[in-house]
Amino acid sequence: MNVLLVGSGGREHALAWKIAQSPALTRLVAAPGNPGIETVCECRPVGVLEVAALVDLAREIAADLVVVGPEASLEAGLADALAEVGVPCFGPTAAAARLETSKAFSKAFADRHGLPTAPHVACDSAEAARAALDGFSPPYVIKADGLAAGKGVVIAEDRPQAEAAIDDMLGGRFGAAGARVVIEAFLTGEEVSLFALCDGETAVLFGAAQDHKRAYDGDQGPNTGGMGTYSPAPIATPAALAAAERTLIRPAVQGMAAEGAPYHGVLFAGLMIDQDRPSLVEFNARFGDPECQVLMLRLASDLLPYLHAAAAGGLADLPPPQWRDAAAVCVVLAAKGYPDAPEKGSVIRGVAQDFGPDVAVFHAGTARRDDGALVAAGGRVLNVCARGETLAVARARAYAAVARIDWPEGFHRTDIAWRALPPG
Ligand code: AMP
Ligand code: GLY
């Protein structure tokens, strides 16, 4: 199989690493890729929003499958453009990706199909939004409607803070993404990221992981795209997973098909779980980053047949995916100043060394300088991942590998997996 992988982050490096192990693979090309992905496969300098050029590249390499990492490509219509030329795409059409790209759409969809989620209202004026606060009690949850890189949610402790957040969002800070706000009830419980592969009709659960969204230890500091993950997460009990599949995942896939926008790819349900009862926080139309990294370390099955079946149909004919009887941990190394103003350009040493068979260091925001040095080029820069027979072993291995990377300008959390294991 010839495969084009779209994206340039740690998630895509993990996907490339796993796809490259597939006996079914003939050729893997990534666009645009990154210095880590370059060690796995050929990379071409085509950006994730260059839809026409990506379609041309898919045809040039006679791709049997295009695997799309980031939501921005989906929102730009890459899956739609590939469908026009008959290339199977792992990733939903722009219409189906609205489950992620429009919170107002996904909330209304959840209502139409009876999915368990927080009560909410969507407002497109500050007046309406302020008035709508009457129907809620603190803490208030205020969300910008569109894509806001994980920063479009404010949890406000009191009414003045809530009103300030409303004015801020509707005042243009997020551009078109903030033309509307959603106000919703605060959910209690513990969060987990659940993944399901979907082929338009069938959904197959594809692992769960817990992320750490705040920048600093003890869940302090600003929200980020995710500072580390571990899997399996004890909060995702068999009962909670079964309930999520029954009440959320299957009705969502059936609902999208019934509404004429069949969902292909991976559906990422951000869940709040309280006593085995899942509520939907949000859908995403892609793998989580860095959730994907720990799932790839744990997946024993060949990934490629699952990705192809999600794109082209036939998931129901595949055996259930097999997972290693092991835990995995991912520690994100971020550039100082992340998420607000990450410092770029500092040199990172020690990434290419041999860390052993149970450790993988995935590149996210890295670049090669002209002299060949590896430098920081983004906020989240490296993902140091390890697996082990227990979560404690996996975590110890991950932090031992972190200690061997020489990058004084970076920082990381030291308490990844704290909910399952006390730090130590
Ligand atoms: P979202 O972008 O919708 O995933 O929201 C970002 C984060 O805000 C989530 O990961 C939660 O930690 C928090 N959050 C969002 N909605 C709620 C809610 N209704 N209740 C409590 N926390 C929430
Ligand atoms: N790590 C959370 C996300 O990918 O949205």
PDB file of N, CA and C and ligand atoms in Angstrom, residues 103 118 141 143 150 153 155 184-188 191 213 223 272 281-282, ligand 1:
ATOM      1  N   LYS A 103     -18.534  24.081  17.603  1.00  0.00           N
ATOM      2  CA  LYS A 103     -19.117  23.623  18.867  1.00  0.00           C
ATOM      3  C   LYS A 103     -20.633  23.751  18.836  1.00  0.00           C
ATOM      4  N   ALA A 118     -23.453  18.323  28.654  1.00  0.00           N
ATOM      5  CA  ALA A 118     -23.902  19.370  29.571  1.00  0.00           C
ATOM      6  C   ALA A 118     -24.985  20.230  28.918  1.00  0.00           C
ATOM      7  N   VAL A 141     -19.172  27.972  32.249  1.00  0.00           N
ATOM      8  CA  VAL A 141     -18.298  27.476  31.173  1.00  0.00           C
ATOM      9  C   VAL A 141     -18.663  28.230  29.898  1.00  0.00           C
ATOM     10  N   LYS A 143     -17.542  29.058  25.897  1.00  0.00           N
ATOM     11  CA  LYS A 143     -16.705  28.527  24.807  1.00  0.00           C
ATOM     12  C   LYS A 143     -16.891  29.326  23.524  1.00  0.00           C
ATOM     13  N   GLY A 150      -7.578  24.979  21.195  1.00  0.00           N
ATOM     14  CA  GLY A 150      -7.677  24.530  22.583  1.00  0.00           C
ATOM     15  C   GLY A 150      -7.724  25.657  23.596  1.00  0.00           C
ATOM     16  N   VAL A 153     -11.845  28.084  25.623  1.00  0.00           N
ATOM     17  CA  VAL A 153     -12.757  27.750  26.721  1.00  0.00           C
ATOM     18  C   VAL A 153     -12.327  28.507  27.973  1.00  0.00           C
ATOM     19  N   ILE A 155     -13.357  28.844  32.056  1.00  0.00           N
ATOM     20  CA  ILE A 155     -14.180  28.424  33.195  1.00  0.00           C
ATOM     21  C   ILE A 155     -14.150  29.615  34.162  1.00  0.00           C
ATOM     22  N   GLU A 184     -22.302  26.678  28.852  1.00  0.00           N
ATOM     23  CA  GLU A 184     -22.816  25.372  29.264  1.00  0.00           C
ATOM     24  C   GLU A 184     -22.591  25.107  30.740  1.00  0.00           C
ATOM     25  N   ALA A 185     -23.332  24.141  31.241  1.00  0.00           N
ATOM     26  CA  ALA A 185     -23.229  23.781  32.661  1.00  0.00           C
ATOM     27  C   ALA A 185     -21.892  23.115  32.930  1.00  0.00           C
ATOM     28  N   PHE A 186     -21.382  23.314  34.113  1.00  0.00           N
ATOM     29  CA  PHE A 186     -20.102  22.733  34.533  1.00  0.00           C
ATOM     30  C   PHE A 186     -20.310  21.260  34.865  1.00  0.00           C
ATOM     31  N   LEU A 187     -19.446  20.406  34.301  1.00  0.00           N
ATOM     32  CA  LEU A 187     -19.530  18.969  34.562  1.00  0.00           C
ATOM     33  C   LEU A 187     -18.500  18.584  35.617  1.00  0.00           C
ATOM     34  N   THR A 188     -18.904  17.719  36.546  1.00  0.00           N
ATOM     35  CA  THR A 188     -17.933  17.232  37.535  1.00  0.00           C
ATOM     36  C   THR A 188     -17.485  15.828  37.128  1.00  0.00           C
ATOM     37  N   GLU A 191     -11.653  13.614  33.483  1.00  0.00           N
ATOM     38  CA  GLU A 191     -11.675  13.580  32.019  1.00  0.00           C
ATOM     39  C   GLU A 191     -10.860  12.424  31.457  1.00  0.00           C
ATOM     40  N   LYS A 213      -3.768  18.827  30.656  1.00  0.00           N
ATOM     41  CA  LYS A 213      -3.897  20.026  29.811  1.00  0.00           C
ATOM     42  C   LYS A 213      -3.170  21.240  30.349  1.00  0.00           C
ATOM     43  N   ASN A 223      -3.935  26.609  30.169  1.00  0.00           N
ATOM     44  CA  ASN A 223      -4.295  25.448  29.362  1.00  0.00           C
ATOM     45  C   ASN A 223      -3.370  25.347  28.157  1.00  0.00           C
ATOM     46  N   MET A 272     -16.182  13.446  30.245  1.00  0.00           N
ATOM     47  CA  MET A 272     -16.085  13.601  31.697  1.00  0.00           C
ATOM     48  C   MET A 272     -16.768  12.364  32.268  1.00  0.00           C
ATOM     49  N   VAL A 281     -17.737  16.078  26.633  1.00  0.00           N
ATOM     50  CA  VAL A 281     -17.224  17.449  26.741  1.00  0.00           C
ATOM     51  C   VAL A 281     -17.072  18.022  25.343  1.00  0.00           C
ATOM     52  N   GLU A 282     -16.467  17.259  24.471  1.00  0.00           N
ATOM     53  CA  GLU A 282     -16.316  17.707  23.076  1.00  0.00           C
ATOM     54  C   GLU A 282     -15.966  16.524  22.203  1.00  0.00           C
TER      55      GLU A 282
HETATM   56  P1  AMP B   1     -12.943  21.778  25.240  1.00  0.00           P
HETATM   57  O1  AMP B   1     -12.161  22.676  24.310  1.00  0.00           O
HETATM   58  O2  AMP B   1     -14.410  21.799  24.983  1.00  0.00           O
HETATM   59  O3  AMP B   1     -12.348  20.414  25.335  1.00  0.00           O
HETATM   60  O4  AMP B   1     -12.702  22.339  26.692  1.00  0.00           O
HETATM   61  C1  AMP B   1     -11.399  22.472  27.221  1.00  0.00           C
HETATM   62  C2  AMP B   1     -11.382  22.022  28.660  1.00  0.00           C
HETATM   63  O5  AMP B   1     -12.281  22.793  29.451  1.00  0.00           O
HETATM   64  C3  AMP B   1     -11.852  20.609  28.821  1.00  0.00           C
HETATM   65  O6  AMP B   1     -10.832  19.700  28.585  1.00  0.00           O
HETATM   66  C4  AMP B   1     -12.317  20.612  30.260  1.00  0.00           C
HETATM   67  O7  AMP B   1     -11.217  20.481  31.131  1.00  0.00           O
HETATM   68  C5  AMP B   1     -12.897  21.974  30.429  1.00  0.00           C
HETATM   69  N1  AMP B   1     -14.337  21.944  30.188  1.00  0.00           N
HETATM   70  C6  AMP B   1     -14.965  22.129  29.022  1.00  0.00           C
HETATM   71  N2  AMP B   1     -16.301  22.022  29.156  1.00  0.00           N
HETATM   72  C7  AMP B   1     -16.525  21.764  30.462  1.00  0.00           C
HETATM   73  C8  AMP B   1     -17.703  21.566  31.247  1.00  0.00           C
HETATM   74  N3  AMP B   1     -18.925  21.633  30.722  1.00  0.00           N
HETATM   75  N4  AMP B   1     -17.545  21.310  32.554  1.00  0.00           N
HETATM   76  C9  AMP B   1     -16.318  21.263  33.125  1.00  0.00           C
HETATM   77  N5  AMP B   1     -15.169  21.449  32.436  1.00  0.00           N
HETATM   78  C10 AMP B   1     -15.260  21.703  31.128  1.00  0.00           C
END
